[in-house]
mmCIF file of C-alpha atoms and ligand atoms in Angstrom:
data_model
loop_
_atom_site.group_PDB
_atom_site.id
_atom_site.type_symbol
_atom_site.label_atom_id
_atom_site.label_comp_id
_atom_site.label_asym_id
_atom_site.label_seq_id
_atom_site.Cartn_x
_atom_site.Cartn_y
_atom_site.Cartn_z
ATOM 1 C CA MET A 631 138.173 47.707 46.318
ATOM 2 C CA THR A 632 141.883 47.385 46.420
ATOM 3 C CA ALA A 633 143.390 48.514 49.572
ATOM 4 C CA THR A 634 146.688 50.649 49.166
ATOM 5 C CA ILE A 635 149.279 52.848 51.031
ATOM 6 C CA THR A 636 150.535 55.539 48.868
ATOM 7 C CA PHE A 637 153.461 57.584 49.936
ATOM 8 C CA PHE A 638 153.857 60.665 48.348
ATOM 9 C CA PRO A 639 157.555 62.216 47.612
ATOM 10 C CA VAL A 640 157.642 65.265 50.106
ATOM 11 C CA ASP A 641 161.337 65.441 50.313
ATOM 12 C CA ASN A 642 161.936 65.122 54.494
ATOM 13 C CA GLY A 643 158.408 65.189 55.361
ATOM 14 C CA ASP A 644 155.380 62.417 55.556
ATOM 15 C CA MET A 645 152.312 62.311 53.302
ATOM 16 C CA THR A 646 150.635 58.924 53.386
ATOM 17 C CA LEU A 647 147.232 57.952 52.371
ATOM 18 C CA LEU A 648 145.900 54.987 53.254
ATOM 19 C CA LYS A 649 142.446 53.537 51.235
ATOM 20 C CA LEU A 650 140.694 50.376 52.606
ATOM 21 C CA ALA A 651 139.475 47.578 51.093
ATOM 22 C CA ASP A 652 136.036 48.335 51.592
ATOM 23 C CA THR A 653 132.977 49.357 48.815
ATOM 24 C CA ASP A 654 133.295 52.973 49.697
ATOM 25 C CA ALA A 655 137.561 53.100 49.662
ATOM 26 C CA THR A 656 137.541 54.742 53.033
ATOM 27 C CA ALA A 657 140.416 57.120 52.835
ATOM 28 C CA LEU A 658 142.799 58.059 55.853
ATOM 29 C CA LEU A 659 145.711 60.605 55.437
ATOM 30 C CA ILE A 660 148.276 60.747 57.604
ATOM 31 C CA ASP A 661 150.179 63.936 57.593
ATOM 32 C CA VAL A 662 150.982 66.537 54.338
ATOM 33 C CA ASN A 663 153.468 68.504 53.605
ATOM 34 C CA ILE A 664 153.126 70.056 50.243
ATOM 35 C CA ARG A 665 155.561 72.556 50.100
ATOM 36 C CA GLN A 666 155.263 76.307 47.786
ATOM 37 C CA ASP A 667 157.322 75.309 45.203
ATOM 38 C CA ALA A 668 154.834 71.887 44.860
ATOM 39 C CA ASP A 669 152.329 74.207 44.518
ATOM 40 C CA ASP A 670 154.317 76.813 41.634
ATOM 41 C CA PRO A 671 153.663 75.672 38.578
ATOM 42 C CA LYS A 672 156.948 76.715 37.585
ATOM 43 C CA GLY A 673 158.581 74.753 40.903
ATOM 44 C CA GLU A 674 160.680 71.665 40.466
ATOM 45 C CA ALA A 675 158.804 69.860 43.326
ATOM 46 C CA ARG A 676 156.388 67.650 42.062
ATOM 47 C CA ASP A 677 152.842 68.549 42.467
ATOM 48 C CA VAL A 678 151.522 66.472 45.195
ATOM 49 C CA ALA A 679 148.720 68.450 45.918
ATOM 50 C CA LYS A 680 147.509 67.397 42.492
ATOM 51 C CA ASP A 681 148.576 63.645 43.027
ATOM 52 C CA LEU A 682 146.605 63.656 46.240
ATOM 53 C CA ARG A 683 143.103 65.234 44.937
ATOM 54 C CA ASP A 684 143.185 62.625 41.990
ATOM 55 C CA ARG A 685 143.175 59.792 44.251
ATOM 56 C CA LEU A 686 140.479 61.187 46.379
ATOM 57 C CA LYS A 687 136.729 61.033 46.372
ATOM 58 C CA LYS A 688 134.531 63.674 45.743
ATOM 59 C CA ASP A 689 130.971 64.248 47.820
ATOM 60 C CA ALA A 690 127.681 65.111 46.600
ATOM 61 C CA ASN A 691 128.457 68.767 46.156
ATOM 62 C CA GLY A 692 131.874 67.753 44.309
ATOM 63 C CA ARG A 693 134.140 68.438 47.004
ATOM 64 C CA PRO A 694 137.120 66.261 47.590
ATOM 65 C CA TYR A 695 137.206 64.595 50.852
ATOM 66 C CA VAL A 696 139.139 62.133 53.273
ATOM 67 C CA ASP A 697 137.322 59.885 55.949
ATOM 68 C CA ALA A 698 139.966 60.972 58.396
ATOM 69 C CA PHE A 699 143.029 62.574 58.679
ATOM 70 C CA LEU A 700 145.558 61.806 61.427
ATOM 71 C CA LEU A 701 148.224 64.508 62.250
ATOM 72 C CA SER A 702 151.059 62.304 64.093
ATOM 73 C CA HIS A 703 152.676 65.473 65.616
ATOM 74 C CA PRO A 704 152.812 69.269 64.485
ATOM 75 C CA ASP A 705 155.850 69.746 63.102
ATOM 76 C CA GLN A 706 155.394 71.545 59.825
ATOM 77 C CA ASP A 707 156.863 68.974 57.672
ATOM 78 C CA HIS A 708 153.726 67.115 58.773
ATOM 79 C CA CYS A 709 151.197 70.011 58.508
ATOM 80 C CA ARG A 710 152.789 72.327 56.259
ATOM 81 C CA GLY A 711 150.002 73.103 53.515
ATOM 82 C CA VAL A 712 147.061 71.964 55.626
ATOM 83 C CA ALA A 713 145.391 75.755 55.970
ATOM 84 C CA ARG A 714 146.139 76.389 52.229
ATOM 85 C CA HIS A 715 144.450 72.927 51.099
ATOM 86 C CA PHE A 716 142.144 71.718 53.570
ATOM 87 C CA HIS A 717 138.859 73.140 54.900
ATOM 88 C CA LEU A 718 139.171 74.267 58.131
ATOM 89 C CA GLY A 719 136.278 75.130 60.143
ATOM 90 C CA PRO A 720 132.421 74.307 59.731
ATOM 91 C CA LEU A 721 131.161 72.728 56.686
ATOM 92 C CA GLY A 722 128.457 75.479 56.215
ATOM 93 C CA ASP A 723 131.478 77.847 55.498
ATOM 94 C CA TYR A 724 133.029 76.033 52.539
ATOM 95 C CA PRO A 725 134.216 78.700 50.512
ATOM 96 C CA ASP A 726 135.153 76.867 46.970
ATOM 97 C CA ASP A 727 132.034 75.562 45.159
ATOM 98 C CA GLU A 728 132.489 77.588 42.246
ATOM 99 C CA LYS A 729 136.047 76.912 41.766
ATOM 100 C CA ASP A 730 137.899 74.612 39.485
ATOM 101 C CA TYR A 731 138.347 70.872 41.209
ATOM 102 C CA LYS A 732 142.039 71.602 41.364
ATOM 103 C CA ASP A 733 141.252 74.521 43.687
ATOM 104 C CA LYS A 734 138.832 73.323 46.192
ATOM 105 C CA LYS A 735 139.764 72.450 49.300
ATOM 106 C CA ILE A 736 139.537 69.214 50.700
ATOM 107 C CA VAL A 737 137.246 68.318 53.268
ATOM 108 C CA ILE A 738 138.309 66.175 56.507
ATOM 109 C CA ARG A 739 135.369 64.323 57.651
ATOM 110 C CA GLU A 740 136.935 63.187 60.443
ATOM 111 C CA ILE A 741 140.431 64.690 62.606
ATOM 112 C CA TRP A 742 142.555 62.512 64.224
ATOM 113 C CA SER A 743 144.761 64.761 66.825
ATOM 114 C CA SER A 744 146.871 64.160 69.957
ATOM 115 C CA PRO A 745 146.072 67.271 72.605
ATOM 116 C CA ILE A 746 149.088 65.807 74.345
ATOM 117 C CA VAL A 747 151.320 65.787 71.323
ATOM 118 C CA PHE A 748 150.682 69.511 70.873
ATOM 119 C CA ARG A 749 151.166 70.045 74.518
ATOM 120 C CA ARG A 750 154.815 68.430 74.208
ATOM 121 C CA ALA A 751 155.814 69.808 70.829
ATOM 122 C CA SER A 752 154.811 73.608 72.153
ATOM 123 C CA LYS A 753 157.426 73.037 74.699
ATOM 124 C CA THR A 754 160.132 72.746 72.603
ATOM 125 C CA HIS A 755 159.399 75.270 70.138
ATOM 126 C CA THR A 756 156.536 77.689 68.489
ATOM 127 C CA LEU A 757 154.222 75.894 66.467
ATOM 128 C CA CYS A 758 153.961 77.114 62.787
ATOM 129 C CA ASP A 759 150.648 78.654 61.424
ATOM 130 C CA ASP A 760 149.543 75.226 59.990
ATOM 131 C CA ALA A 761 149.996 74.011 62.935
ATOM 132 C CA LYS A 762 147.637 76.566 64.918
ATOM 133 C CA ALA A 763 145.233 76.485 62.683
ATOM 134 C CA PHE A 764 144.899 72.808 62.704
ATOM 135 C CA SER A 765 144.890 73.173 66.352
ATOM 136 C CA THR A 766 142.118 75.635 66.399
ATOM 137 C CA GLU A 767 140.647 73.320 64.266
ATOM 138 C CA ALA A 768 140.725 70.463 66.551
ATOM 139 C CA ARG A 769 139.228 72.328 69.582
ATOM 140 C CA ARG A 770 136.534 73.727 67.468
ATOM 141 C CA ARG A 771 135.554 70.106 66.873
ATOM 142 C CA VAL A 772 136.022 68.803 70.392
ATOM 143 C CA GLN A 773 134.004 71.569 71.783
ATOM 144 C CA LEU A 774 131.278 70.737 69.369
ATOM 145 C CA ASN A 775 131.383 67.417 70.474
ATOM 146 C CA ARG A 776 130.869 68.296 74.301
ATOM 147 C CA ASP A 777 127.965 70.377 73.251
ATOM 148 C CA LYS A 778 126.195 68.400 71.497
ATOM 149 C CA ASN A 779 126.678 65.151 73.268
ATOM 150 C CA PHE A 780 128.969 63.697 70.629
ATOM 151 C CA VAL A 781 126.117 63.716 68.292
ATOM 152 C CA VAL A 782 127.992 65.604 65.079
ATOM 153 C CA GLY A 783 128.291 64.685 61.183
ATOM 154 C CA ASP A 784 130.918 65.037 58.462
ATOM 155 C CA GLY A 785 133.394 67.579 58.978
ATOM 156 C CA ASP A 786 132.707 68.187 62.693
ATOM 157 C CA ARG A 787 133.916 64.678 63.811
ATOM 158 C CA ILE A 788 137.029 64.255 65.638
ATOM 159 C CA LEU A 789 138.992 61.301 67.528
ATOM 160 C CA VAL A 790 141.481 62.362 69.985
ATOM 161 C CA MET A 791 144.676 59.859 70.194
ATOM 162 C CA GLY A 792 145.735 59.473 73.984
ATOM 163 C CA ALA A 793 144.488 60.878 76.909
ATOM 164 C CA ASP A 794 145.989 64.734 78.147
ATOM 165 C CA ILE A 795 147.124 65.741 81.157
ATOM 166 C CA ASP A 796 145.168 66.685 84.542
ATOM 167 C CA GLY A 797 142.169 65.288 83.514
ATOM 168 C CA LYS A 798 140.942 67.231 80.325
ATOM 169 C CA THR A 799 140.305 64.327 78.064
ATOM 170 C CA ASP A 800 138.391 62.498 80.927
ATOM 171 C CA ASP A 801 134.786 63.869 79.680
ATOM 172 C CA LEU A 802 135.693 62.426 76.050
ATOM 173 C CA GLY A 803 134.920 58.993 76.242
ATOM 174 C CA PRO A 804 133.246 58.681 73.050
ATOM 175 C CA ILE A 805 135.762 60.290 70.789
ATOM 176 C CA LEU A 806 138.811 59.453 73.253
ATOM 177 C CA ARG A 807 141.198 56.368 71.895
ATOM 178 C CA LYS A 808 143.140 54.955 74.535
ATOM 179 C CA VAL A 809 147.076 53.943 74.118
ATOM 180 C CA ASP A 810 147.600 50.492 74.140
ATOM 181 C CA GLU A 811 143.901 49.923 72.892
ATOM 182 C CA SER A 812 142.986 49.213 69.161
ATOM 183 C CA PHE A 813 139.945 50.643 67.490
ATOM 184 C CA SER A 814 137.998 49.911 64.256
ATOM 185 C CA THR A 815 135.804 52.964 64.138
ATOM 186 C CA ILE A 816 136.261 55.973 61.197
ATOM 187 C CA ASN A 817 134.469 58.388 60.812
ATOM 188 C CA GLY A 818 131.924 57.696 63.017
ATOM 189 C CA LYS A 819 131.503 53.939 61.555
ATOM 190 C CA GLN A 820 132.741 50.599 62.490
ATOM 191 C CA SER A 821 134.761 49.113 60.006
ATOM 192 C CA ALA A 822 135.713 45.587 59.429
ATOM 193 C CA PHE A 823 138.304 46.503 56.876
ATOM 194 C CA PHE A 824 140.900 47.854 59.655
ATOM 195 C CA SER A 825 141.753 48.184 62.900
ATOM 196 C CA ALA A 826 144.492 50.232 64.581
ATOM 197 C CA HIS A 827 146.445 49.895 67.486
ATOM 198 C CA LEU A 828 147.571 52.791 69.422
ATOM 199 C CA LEU A 829 151.108 52.933 70.567
ATOM 200 C CA ALA A 830 151.659 56.227 71.356
ATOM 201 C CA PRO A 831 151.919 59.078 72.810
ATOM 202 C CA LEU A 832 152.636 57.594 76.295
ATOM 203 C CA ASP A 833 150.633 59.206 78.696
ATOM 204 C CA ALA A 834 152.399 62.139 80.625
ATOM 205 C CA ASN A 835 154.569 60.597 83.162
ATOM 206 C CA ASP A 836 154.906 61.806 86.949
ATOM 207 C CA ASP A 837 158.577 61.388 86.524
ATOM 208 C CA GLU A 838 159.907 64.790 85.204
ATOM 209 C CA GLU A 839 163.012 62.730 83.674
ATOM 210 C CA GLU A 840 160.723 60.717 81.915
ATOM 211 C CA GLU A 841 158.419 63.238 80.690
ATOM 212 C CA ALA A 842 161.076 65.466 79.803
ATOM 213 C CA SER A 843 162.393 62.603 77.612
ATOM 214 C CA LEU A 844 159.466 62.294 75.909
ATOM 215 C CA VAL A 845 159.147 65.659 75.205
ATOM 216 C CA LYS A 846 162.862 65.651 73.593
ATOM 217 C CA ASN A 847 162.059 62.957 71.719
ATOM 218 C CA GLN A 848 159.462 64.163 69.665
ATOM 219 C CA SER A 849 156.347 62.614 70.794
ATOM 220 C CA SER A 850 154.036 61.682 67.795
ATOM 221 C CA VAL A 851 151.001 59.112 67.102
ATOM 222 C CA ILE A 852 152.585 55.722 66.829
ATOM 223 C CA MET A 853 150.157 53.613 64.971
ATOM 224 C CA ASN A 854 150.120 50.104 63.982
ATOM 225 C CA VAL A 855 147.214 49.774 61.282
ATOM 226 C CA THR A 856 146.129 46.552 60.074
ATOM 227 C CA LEU A 857 144.332 46.507 56.658
ATOM 228 C CA ALA A 858 141.837 43.947 55.436
ATOM 229 C CA ALA A 859 142.727 42.683 51.629
ATOM 230 C CA ASP A 860 139.562 41.816 51.465
ATOM 231 C CA ALA A 861 136.168 40.774 53.499
ATOM 232 C CA GLN A 862 137.891 37.243 53.783
ATOM 233 C CA THR A 863 141.370 38.413 54.783
ATOM 234 C CA PRO A 864 141.014 40.630 57.425
ATOM 235 C CA ASP A 865 144.881 40.779 58.200
ATOM 236 C CA GLY A 866 145.776 41.643 55.215
ATOM 237 C CA ALA A 867 149.111 43.714 55.929
ATOM 238 C CA LYS A 868 150.371 45.434 58.982
ATOM 239 C CA PHE A 869 151.616 49.442 58.891
ATOM 240 C CA MET A 870 153.148 50.702 61.331
ATOM 241 C CA THR A 871 153.738 54.552 61.612
ATOM 242 C CA GLY A 872 155.416 56.504 63.678
ATOM 243 C CA GLY A 873 156.319 60.226 62.907
ATOM 244 C CA ASP A 874 159.294 61.762 64.101
ATOM 245 C CA ALA A 875 159.248 59.306 67.403
ATOM 246 C CA GLU A 876 162.744 58.997 68.633
ATOM 247 C CA VAL A 877 165.031 56.760 69.897
ATOM 248 C CA PHE A 878 163.648 56.848 73.710
ATOM 249 C CA ILE A 879 160.433 56.310 72.780
ATOM 250 C CA TRP A 880 161.075 53.294 70.850
ATOM 251 C CA ASN A 881 163.095 51.943 73.696
ATOM 252 C CA ARG A 882 159.990 52.584 75.743
ATOM 253 C CA GLN A 883 158.005 50.606 73.054
ATOM 254 C CA TRP A 884 160.167 47.368 73.631
ATOM 255 C CA ASP A 885 160.082 47.698 77.089
ATOM 256 C CA ARG A 886 156.134 47.818 77.260
ATOM 257 C CA HIS A 887 155.578 45.210 74.237
ATOM 258 C CA LYS A 888 158.569 42.749 74.445
ATOM 259 C CA ASP A 889 156.474 40.147 75.628
ATOM 260 C CA GLU A 890 153.988 40.553 72.882
ATOM 261 C CA PRO A 891 156.089 41.110 69.668
ATOM 262 C CA ASP A 892 153.249 41.078 67.684
ATOM 263 C CA VAL A 893 152.195 44.456 68.811
ATOM 264 C CA LEU A 894 155.103 45.954 66.981
ATOM 265 C CA GLU A 895 154.888 43.352 64.214
ATOM 266 C CA TYR A 896 154.546 44.884 61.093
ATOM 267 C CA ASP A 897 154.528 44.383 56.580
ATOM 268 C CA LEU A 898 155.253 47.608 56.178
ATOM 269 C CA LEU A 899 157.009 50.439 58.322
ATOM 270 C CA GLN A 900 157.538 53.763 57.842
ATOM 271 C CA ALA A 901 160.678 54.720 58.526
ATOM 272 C CA PRO A 902 160.470 57.088 61.852
ATOM 273 C CA HIS A 903 161.516 60.505 61.334
ATOM 274 C CA HIS A 904 162.735 59.935 57.589
ATOM 275 C CA CYS A 905 165.230 57.488 58.277
ATOM 276 C CA SER A 906 166.855 58.922 61.062
ATOM 277 C CA TRP A 907 169.424 57.750 63.111
ATOM 278 C CA HIS A 908 167.945 59.407 66.387
ATOM 279 C CA SER A 909 165.559 57.019 66.347
ATOM 280 C CA LEU A 910 167.931 54.180 66.623
ATOM 281 C CA SER A 911 170.729 55.715 68.543
ATOM 282 C CA ASP A 912 171.336 58.207 71.224
ATOM 283 C CA ASP A 913 174.755 59.088 69.697
ATOM 284 C CA SER A 914 175.089 61.828 66.821
ATOM 285 C CA TRP A 915 176.121 60.231 63.524
ATOM 286 C CA SER A 916 177.942 63.123 62.511
ATOM 287 C CA GLU A 917 179.946 63.421 65.321
ATOM 288 C CA CYS A 918 180.698 59.799 66.023
ATOM 289 C CA GLY A 919 180.315 58.419 62.681
ATOM 290 C CA GLU A 920 180.701 54.525 62.881
ATOM 291 C CA LYS A 921 180.996 54.783 66.611
ATOM 292 C CA ALA A 922 177.915 55.715 66.891
ATOM 293 C CA LYS A 923 176.120 52.718 68.633
ATOM 294 C CA VAL A 924 172.750 51.573 67.888
ATOM 295 C CA ASP A 925 169.878 51.220 71.116
ATOM 296 C CA PRO A 926 169.431 47.615 70.835
ATOM 297 C CA ASP A 927 165.674 47.890 72.589
ATOM 298 C CA ALA A 928 164.983 50.683 70.028
ATOM 299 C CA ARG A 929 166.020 48.159 67.110
ATOM 300 C CA SER A 930 164.058 45.802 68.185
ATOM 301 C CA ALA A 931 160.953 47.637 68.504
ATOM 302 C CA LEU A 932 161.416 48.869 64.852
ATOM 303 C CA SER A 933 162.359 45.308 63.622
ATOM 304 C CA GLN A 934 159.324 42.778 64.238
ATOM 305 C CA THR A 935 159.192 41.877 60.540
ATOM 306 C CA ARG A 936 156.727 39.592 58.940
ATOM 307 C CA ASP A 937 157.643 37.677 56.102
ATOM 308 C CA GLY A 938 158.795 39.947 53.044
ATOM 309 C CA ALA A 939 158.708 43.134 55.223
ATOM 310 C CA ILE A 940 159.152 46.690 53.581
ATOM 311 C CA VAL A 941 160.484 49.782 55.251
ATOM 312 C CA VAL A 942 159.772 53.255 53.189
ATOM 313 C CA ALA A 943 162.183 56.242 54.123
ATOM 314 C CA SER A 944 159.628 59.251 53.781
ATOM 315 C CA SER A 945 162.627 61.386 52.806
ATOM 316 C CA LYS A 946 165.036 63.061 50.498
ATOM 317 C CA PRO A 947 167.451 61.135 48.518
ATOM 318 C CA ILE A 948 169.933 58.972 51.224
ATOM 319 C CA ALA A 949 173.549 60.018 50.020
ATOM 320 C CA ASP A 950 176.375 58.352 52.065
ATOM 321 C CA ASP A 951 177.762 61.054 54.039
ATOM 322 C CA ASP A 952 177.010 62.821 57.033
ATOM 323 C CA SER A 953 173.630 64.254 56.789
ATOM 324 C CA ASP A 954 170.935 63.090 59.334
ATOM 325 C CA PRO A 955 167.768 62.485 58.355
ATOM 326 C CA PRO A 956 167.961 60.876 56.054
ATOM 327 C CA CYS A 957 170.857 58.606 57.427
ATOM 328 C CA ILE A 958 173.028 56.248 55.999
ATOM 329 C CA ARG A 959 173.687 54.461 58.574
ATOM 330 C CA ALA A 960 169.923 54.285 59.659
ATOM 331 C CA LYS A 961 169.328 53.106 56.115
ATOM 332 C CA ARG A 962 171.938 50.274 56.605
ATOM 333 C CA GLU A 963 170.297 49.147 59.727
ATOM 334 C CA TYR A 964 166.494 48.975 57.771
ATOM 335 C CA LEU A 965 168.317 47.183 54.986
ATOM 336 C CA ALA A 966 169.634 44.457 57.345
ATOM 337 C CA ILE A 967 165.999 44.363 59.187
ATOM 338 C CA VAL A 968 164.348 43.459 55.770
ATOM 339 C CA LYS A 969 167.199 41.345 54.671
ATOM 340 C CA ASP A 970 166.475 38.742 57.399
ATOM 341 C CA ALA A 971 162.929 38.851 56.232
ATOM 342 C CA LYS A 972 163.618 38.833 52.682
ATOM 343 C CA GLY A 973 161.956 42.197 52.380
ATOM 344 C CA GLU A 974 162.806 45.425 50.519
ATOM 345 C CA PHE A 975 164.017 48.861 51.601
ATOM 346 C CA PHE A 976 162.357 52.100 49.581
ATOM 347 C CA CYS A 977 163.200 55.723 49.608
ATOM 348 C CA THR A 978 160.496 58.268 48.436
ATOM 349 C CA GLY A 979 163.080 60.922 46.980
ATOM 350 C CA GLU A 980 164.552 57.935 45.292
ATOM 351 C CA TYR A 981 161.397 56.229 43.330
ATOM 352 C CA PRO A 982 161.488 55.240 40.583
ATOM 353 C CA ASN A 983 164.710 57.816 40.832
ATOM 354 C CA SER A 984 165.763 61.057 42.381
ATOM 355 C CA LYS A 985 165.366 62.653 38.824
ATOM 356 C CA ALA A 986 161.517 62.367 38.836
ATOM 357 C CA VAL A 987 159.930 61.007 41.985
ATOM 358 C CA GLU A 988 156.507 59.591 41.705
ATOM 359 C CA PRO A 989 153.812 58.686 44.371
ATOM 360 C CA LEU A 990 154.983 55.155 45.310
ATOM 361 C CA VAL A 991 151.961 52.857 46.294
ATOM 362 C CA PHE A 992 151.661 49.558 47.830
ATOM 363 C CA THR A 993 148.572 47.216 47.200
ATOM 364 C CA VAL A 994 147.261 44.617 50.134
ATOM 365 C CA THR A 995 146.613 41.610 48.852
ATOM 366 C CA SER A 996 145.332 37.903 50.105
ATOM 367 C CA ARG A 997 149.088 37.197 49.541
ATOM 368 C CA GLY A 998 150.458 40.278 51.821
ATOM 369 C CA ILE A 999 151.946 43.655 50.698
ATOM 370 C CA GLN A 1000 153.005 43.646 47.538
ATOM 371 C CA PRO A 1001 155.457 46.773 46.270
ATOM 372 C CA PRO A 1002 155.234 48.725 42.798
ATOM 373 C CA SER A 1003 156.158 46.483 40.119
ATOM 374 C CA LYS A 1004 159.761 47.509 39.196
ATOM 375 C CA LYS A 1005 160.204 50.161 36.672
ATOM 376 C CA GLU A 1006 162.507 48.686 34.018
ATOM 377 C CA SER A 1007 164.647 50.752 31.903
ATOM 378 C CA GLY A 1008 163.412 50.803 27.968
ATOM 379 C CA ALA A 1009 166.066 48.283 27.174
ATOM 380 C CA LYS A 1010 165.165 46.018 29.692
ATOM 381 C CA ALA A 1011 161.399 46.488 29.099
ATOM 382 C CA ALA A 1012 162.121 45.529 25.532
ATOM 383 C CA ALA A 1013 163.765 42.776 26.595
ATOM 384 C CA ILE A 1014 161.011 41.557 28.901
ATOM 385 C CA VAL A 1015 158.304 42.222 26.015
ATOM 386 C CA THR A 1016 160.328 39.588 23.946
ATOM 387 C CA SER A 1017 160.601 36.877 26.442
ATOM 388 C CA ALA A 1018 157.122 37.067 26.991
ATOM 389 C CA ARG A 1019 156.292 36.287 23.471
ATOM 390 C CA THR A 1020 158.122 33.161 23.632
ATOM 391 C CA PRO A 1021 156.129 30.049 24.368
ATOM 392 C CA MET A 1022 156.341 28.993 28.190
ATOM 393 C CA PRO A 1023 158.353 25.316 28.085
ATOM 394 C CA HIS A 1024 155.359 23.790 29.990
ATOM 395 C CA GLY A 1025 152.702 26.320 28.203
HETATM 396 ZN ZN1 ZN B 1211 159.205 65.199 60.474
#
């Protein structure tokens, strides 16, 4: 199979599907943001739930499924629609076998979730219903793993991202993934087609000020995922994604990894927090305007590009005004970063144009990451057809 990374147009929010190059086309979904308007046939938003189901495999019972689902952090724009579109609870209670495919809930064979990210998020706000439902399901799976000595099946699996406080996750060895370590297991199987380096959430810090900053800066799971292009090309492309992590966290990433920049190196970066200025600066864009200063260390953490690197903002269209996110000044920084790498910048809310958005699909090949082929206007496309008919000079 061809490895792909698909960004769905979900306004300011994330919903990203990774498919591996293995014969099973193993699927990892990172976050969802399926708005009511996208589910409403009369709504203006694109039907991204259909876009997603169209790309998923069906199991032996005809149920759509993902091999793994990572929730970067429990804010609404990262888990909206999870209770409506995904089956939460034991697989034996699956309710939709008699329904049409489009109405069947999606099975999550393995959850990837971070208790410390939930803990930090609950300190700043009340979690939304989708986040609570997801958390209940994650806790059910952790408990079942304890009860069954980690021998569980599809629909009961979970990987815990990062250690929790007070040794709460110390007994979860086989399902705990530690910060600064890489892993290659997905849904209980070792895969030769991907490896994920876990960069955050940083472990709880005894220094109260440091911990308070981690809480305030939208702690999220940050992962640098290496996707194989094929069996011979394990390092096809590196994709770094980090939810809504803000400037303090990226600053700390540089502090931790500046002597090993390959840890932060990427071919494709999901611009954190929907292209927010707050991932690059402590200053407010709307208050300081052009006087707002970039945090050089956070910028360094976010600019370890490989040749041809691409940055994607999963956001509304980016306007030249005071908005944030997405923020025009952040876009300018990312444009400068990709220009140095001879790469490109994309925004999901503008692809292929802001009036009629579509999923944005990148393919991983042995020559690196390939952006979608450019959509041409009618006249231009016709011109290309004409020129294609002209014999090649060296034909
Ligand atoms: Zn967000």
